[in-house]
XYZ file of C-alpha atoms in Angstrom:
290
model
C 52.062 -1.387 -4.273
C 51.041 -0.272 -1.047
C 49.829 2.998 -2.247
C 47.454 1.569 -5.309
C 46.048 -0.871 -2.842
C 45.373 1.859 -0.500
C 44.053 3.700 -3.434
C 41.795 0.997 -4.674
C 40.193 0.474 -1.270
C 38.755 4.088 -0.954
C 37.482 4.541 -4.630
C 35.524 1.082 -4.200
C 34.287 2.407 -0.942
C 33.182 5.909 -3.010
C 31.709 3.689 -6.202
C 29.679 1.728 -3.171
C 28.457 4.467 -1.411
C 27.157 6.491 -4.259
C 25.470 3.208 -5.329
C 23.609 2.578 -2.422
C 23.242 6.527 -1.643
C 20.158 7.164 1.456
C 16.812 9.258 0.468
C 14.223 11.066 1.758
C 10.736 11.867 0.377
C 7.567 13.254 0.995
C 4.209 12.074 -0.939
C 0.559 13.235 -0.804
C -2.453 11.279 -1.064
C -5.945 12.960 -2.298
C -9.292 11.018 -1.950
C -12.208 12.702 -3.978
C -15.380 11.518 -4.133
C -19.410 10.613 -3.882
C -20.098 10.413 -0.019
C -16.569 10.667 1.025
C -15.735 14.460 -0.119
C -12.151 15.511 -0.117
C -9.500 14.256 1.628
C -5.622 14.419 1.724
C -3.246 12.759 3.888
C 0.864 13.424 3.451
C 3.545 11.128 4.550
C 7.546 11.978 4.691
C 9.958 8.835 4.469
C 13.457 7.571 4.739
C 14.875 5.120 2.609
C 18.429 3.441 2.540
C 18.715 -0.233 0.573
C 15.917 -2.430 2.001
C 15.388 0.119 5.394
C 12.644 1.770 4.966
C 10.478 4.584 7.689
C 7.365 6.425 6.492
C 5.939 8.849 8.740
C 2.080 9.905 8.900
C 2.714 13.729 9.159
C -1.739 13.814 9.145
C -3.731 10.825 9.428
C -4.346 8.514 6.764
C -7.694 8.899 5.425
C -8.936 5.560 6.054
C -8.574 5.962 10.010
C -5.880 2.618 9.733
C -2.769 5.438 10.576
C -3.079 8.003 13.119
C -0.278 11.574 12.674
C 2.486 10.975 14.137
C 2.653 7.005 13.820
C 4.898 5.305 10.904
C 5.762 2.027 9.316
C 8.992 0.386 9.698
C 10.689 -2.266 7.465
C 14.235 -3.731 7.159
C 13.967 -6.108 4.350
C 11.873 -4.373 1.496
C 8.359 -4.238 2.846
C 8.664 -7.956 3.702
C 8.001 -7.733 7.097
C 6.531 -4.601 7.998
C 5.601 -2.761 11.221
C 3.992 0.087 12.199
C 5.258 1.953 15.543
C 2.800 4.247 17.382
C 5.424 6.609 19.505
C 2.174 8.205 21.109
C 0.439 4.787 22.434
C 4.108 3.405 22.994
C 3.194 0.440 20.602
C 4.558 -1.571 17.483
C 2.314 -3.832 15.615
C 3.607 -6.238 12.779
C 1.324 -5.929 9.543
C 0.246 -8.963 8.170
C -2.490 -8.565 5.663
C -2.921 -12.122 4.809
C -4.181 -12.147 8.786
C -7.367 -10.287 7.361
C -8.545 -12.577 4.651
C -7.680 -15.456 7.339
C -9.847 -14.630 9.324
C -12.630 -14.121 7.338
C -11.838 -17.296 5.947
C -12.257 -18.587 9.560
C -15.362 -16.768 10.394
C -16.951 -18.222 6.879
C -16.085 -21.618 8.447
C -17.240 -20.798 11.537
C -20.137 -19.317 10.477
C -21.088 -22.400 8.291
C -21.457 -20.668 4.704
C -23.728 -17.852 6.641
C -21.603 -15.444 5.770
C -19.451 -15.658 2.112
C -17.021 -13.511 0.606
C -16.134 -14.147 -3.747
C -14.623 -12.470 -6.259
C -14.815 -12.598 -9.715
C -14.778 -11.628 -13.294
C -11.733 -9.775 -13.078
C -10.564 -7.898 -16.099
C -7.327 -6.134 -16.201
C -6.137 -4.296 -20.130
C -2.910 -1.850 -20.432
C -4.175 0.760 -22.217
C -0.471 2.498 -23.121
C 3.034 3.345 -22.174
C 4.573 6.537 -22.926
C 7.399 8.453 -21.425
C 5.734 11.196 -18.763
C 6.795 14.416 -17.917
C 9.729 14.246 -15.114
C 8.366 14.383 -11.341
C 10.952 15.837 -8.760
C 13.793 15.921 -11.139
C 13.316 11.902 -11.896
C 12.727 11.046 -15.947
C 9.531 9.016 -15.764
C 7.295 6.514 -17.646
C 3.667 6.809 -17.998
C 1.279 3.979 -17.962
C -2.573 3.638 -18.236
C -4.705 0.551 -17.182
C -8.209 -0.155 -16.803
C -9.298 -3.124 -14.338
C -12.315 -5.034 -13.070
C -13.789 -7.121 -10.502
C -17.464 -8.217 -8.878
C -17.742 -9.082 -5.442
C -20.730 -10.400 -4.005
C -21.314 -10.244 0.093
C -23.713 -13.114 1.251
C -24.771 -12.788 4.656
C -27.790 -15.968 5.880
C -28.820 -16.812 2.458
C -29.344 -12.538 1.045
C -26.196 -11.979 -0.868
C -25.201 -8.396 -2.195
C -23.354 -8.014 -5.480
C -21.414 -4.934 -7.045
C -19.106 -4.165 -9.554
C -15.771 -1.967 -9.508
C -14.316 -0.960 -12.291
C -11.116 1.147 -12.114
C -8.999 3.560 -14.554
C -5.422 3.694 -13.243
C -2.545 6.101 -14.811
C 0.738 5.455 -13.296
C 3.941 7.497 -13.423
C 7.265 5.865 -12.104
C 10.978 6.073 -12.887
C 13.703 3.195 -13.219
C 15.870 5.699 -12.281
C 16.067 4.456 -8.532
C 15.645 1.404 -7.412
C 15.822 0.912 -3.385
C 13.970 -1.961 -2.664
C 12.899 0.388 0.528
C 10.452 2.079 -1.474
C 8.265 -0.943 -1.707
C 6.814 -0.248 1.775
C 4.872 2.911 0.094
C 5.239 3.548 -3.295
C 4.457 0.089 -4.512
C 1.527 -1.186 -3.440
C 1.685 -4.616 -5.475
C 3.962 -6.346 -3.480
C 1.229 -7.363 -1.100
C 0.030 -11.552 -1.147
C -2.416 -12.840 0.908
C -2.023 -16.912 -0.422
C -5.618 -16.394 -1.695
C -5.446 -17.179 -5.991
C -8.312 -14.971 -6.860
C -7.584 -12.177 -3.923
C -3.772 -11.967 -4.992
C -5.059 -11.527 -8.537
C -7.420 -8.756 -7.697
C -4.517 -7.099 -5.770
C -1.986 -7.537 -8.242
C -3.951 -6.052 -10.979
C -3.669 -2.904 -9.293
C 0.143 -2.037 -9.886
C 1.950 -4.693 -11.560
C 5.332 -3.015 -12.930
C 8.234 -4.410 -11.580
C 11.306 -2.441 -11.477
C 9.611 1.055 -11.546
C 8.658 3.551 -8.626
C 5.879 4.953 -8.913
C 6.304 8.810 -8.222
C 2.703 9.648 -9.502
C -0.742 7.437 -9.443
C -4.175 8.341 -10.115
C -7.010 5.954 -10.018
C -10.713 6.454 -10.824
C -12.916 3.930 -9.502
C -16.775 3.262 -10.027
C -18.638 1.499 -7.656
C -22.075 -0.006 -9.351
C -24.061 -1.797 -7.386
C -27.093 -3.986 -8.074
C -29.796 -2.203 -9.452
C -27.323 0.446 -11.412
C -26.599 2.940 -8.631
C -22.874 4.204 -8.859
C -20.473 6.000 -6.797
C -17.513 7.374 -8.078
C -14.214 7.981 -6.118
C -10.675 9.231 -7.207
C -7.592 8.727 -5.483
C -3.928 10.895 -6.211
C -0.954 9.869 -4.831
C 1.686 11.961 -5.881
C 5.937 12.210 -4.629
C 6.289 16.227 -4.018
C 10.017 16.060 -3.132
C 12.763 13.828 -3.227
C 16.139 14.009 -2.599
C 19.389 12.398 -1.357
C 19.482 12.410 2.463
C 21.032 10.668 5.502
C 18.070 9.400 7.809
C 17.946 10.480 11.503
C 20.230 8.287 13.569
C 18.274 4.994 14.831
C 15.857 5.636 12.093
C 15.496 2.021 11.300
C 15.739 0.675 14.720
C 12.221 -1.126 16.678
C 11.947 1.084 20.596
C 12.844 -2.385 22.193
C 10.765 -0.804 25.250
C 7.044 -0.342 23.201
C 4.189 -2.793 23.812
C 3.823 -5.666 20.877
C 0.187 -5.273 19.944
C -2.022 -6.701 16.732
C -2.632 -4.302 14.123
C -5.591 -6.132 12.661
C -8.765 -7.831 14.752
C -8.725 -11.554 15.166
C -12.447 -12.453 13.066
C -12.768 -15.528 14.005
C -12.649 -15.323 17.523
C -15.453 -12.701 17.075
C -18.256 -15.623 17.846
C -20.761 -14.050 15.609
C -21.890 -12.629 12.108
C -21.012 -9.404 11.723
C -24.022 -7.007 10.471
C -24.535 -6.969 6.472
C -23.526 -3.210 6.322
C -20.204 -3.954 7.961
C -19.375 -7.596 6.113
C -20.120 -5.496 2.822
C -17.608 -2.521 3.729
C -20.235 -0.045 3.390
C -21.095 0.691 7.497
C -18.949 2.462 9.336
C -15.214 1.997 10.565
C -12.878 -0.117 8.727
C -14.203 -2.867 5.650
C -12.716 -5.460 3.640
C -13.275 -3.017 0.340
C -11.361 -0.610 2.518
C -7.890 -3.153 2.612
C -8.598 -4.257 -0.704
C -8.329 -0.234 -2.165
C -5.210 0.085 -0.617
C-alpha cells in the first residue's frame, strides 16, 4: 500500500510539473512610418504561472524603457513593475495614474484644457487558422477600429481621427497567465468608460497569446492631412526554460521611484503641441498606442 502511495505521490508531482512547465521567449517590435522612420526594439522574457520578467535587450522605441531595464510581475500583469538595475530603481506601473491626472489638471485647469474621445468603431473582419509561429499552431484574426479625439487647450480645440487595421496571430496552446505582462496588451483599465473602450478595442481575445500582431494606423487630422504608421510585434523563439534563480524577486535594496509624472501638481497648462501628443517626449497618444 505503501509502495502505490509512494507511487501516486511522484506521478502527480510529474502530471503538475509538466502542467505548469517555465518558458522563455524573445519578441521583436518594428515601428514604420511617416515622420518616425524605422524602428525596432527586442525584448527576451521569463515566464512561470503568473511570474512574469521581460527584459529590454535595446530600448523601447517610445523612450518609456531604457536597454537593460525590465518589467516585473507576480500575479499576471496585475501589479506590474519595472526595475532599472542601472539607476538602482523600481517603479510600480499604474496607467490609470496617467488619465488621473489629466483628469486633475482638466479640473484644475477649469475646462482650459479637455481631453474626449469618441465615435469609436471596432468590426472583426475574420478568423482563420494561421500558419504556426515558433512551433505553436495558431489562429489568425483581422479587425479594423476607430476613434476621434479632440485636444482643447483655452477655448482652440484640435480634432483627429485614427483609424486602425489590426491582424493578430495567437495560440491557445499555452496559457500562463505571465504572458499578459507583454503579449497581451488588453488587459490594461484605467476606470475611464470611454478610455477602457478605446483600449480594449485594441486586442480583445481572451484565452489566446498573441505570438504575431501587426497594426496599421492612419492618423487624419483636421483639414485631411494623414500620417500613416505600422507597428510588428512578432515572438521569434520560444521554448521551455527554467528562469535564472531570483528571477522574480524585487532588489529589496533599489530606490522606489514613480514611473509616470504627477499632472496635476504641474500648476500649469501644458503647451498645445505637448497636450495633443504631437511635441516632443512622451504624449497621451503615445500610452494610448501601446
Amino acid at each position: 500500500m505503501k509502495t502505490i502511495r509512494t507511487a501516486t505521490i511522484c506521478l502527480a508531482a510529474l502530471v503538475t510539473g509538466a502542467a505548469h512547465a517555465a518558458y522563455y521567449y524573445e519578441a521583436v517590435t518594428t515601428v514604420e512610418g511617416d515622420g518616425v522612420g524605422s524602428q525596432s526594439s527586442s525584448v527576451r522574457g521569463w515566464v512561470d504561472g503568473a511570474n512574469a520578467r521581460i527584459e529590454f535587450v535595446t530600448g523601447d522605441p517610445t523612450g518609456l524603457f531604457s536597454a537593460g531595464s525590465y518589467l516585473l510581475s507576480n500575479d499576471g500583469g496585475e501589479t506590474l513593475y519595472v526595475v532599472d538595475p542601472g539607476a538602482r530603481t523600481v517603479a510600480e506601473v499604474d496607467l490609470a495614474q496617467i488619465f488621473r491626472s489629466v483628469g486633475a489638471l482638466t479640473e484644475a485647469t477649469g475646462g482650459a484644457l479637455k481631453i474626449e474621445f469618441s465615435d469609436f468603431t471596432t468590426e472583426q473582419l475574420g478568423r482563420e487558422a494561421g500558419a504556426p509561429i515558433v512551433g505553436h499552431a495558431t489562429t489568425r484574426y483581422r479587425f479594423k477600429t476607430g476613434y476621434t479625439m479632440s485636444v482643447g487647450v483655452l477655448g482652440f480645440s484640435r480634432e483627429s481621427r485614427a483609424d486602425t487595421d489590426l491582424e493578430i496571430s495567437c495560440t491557445e496552446e499555452i496559457d500562463d497567465a505571465g504572458f499578459a505582462v507583454w503579449l497581451r496588451p488588453d488587459r490594461f483599465r484605467t476606470g475611464d468608460e470611454d478610455i477602457d473602450r478605446l483600449i480594449a478595442q485594441q486586442v480583445a481575445i481572451p484565452g489566446c497569446v498573441t505570438l504575431r500582431n501587426r497594426s496599421v494606423t492612419t492618423m487624419t487630422a483636421e483639414g485631411g492631412r494623414a500620417s500613416t504608421t505600422t507597428t510588428t510585434m512578432e515572438v521569434t523563439a520560444l521554448r521551455e526554460e527554467a528562469p535564472p534563480e531570483a528571477a522574480f524577486v524585487l532588489p529589496a535594496d533599489y530606490e522606489r521611484t514613480s514611473f509616470f509624472p504627477d499632472l496635476s501638481e504641474l500648476g500649469a497648462t501644458p503647451p498645445p503641441e505637448e497636450a495633443s501628443g504631437e511635441g516632443r517626449g512622451f504624449g497621451l497618444r503615445d500610452l494610448i498606442g501601446r
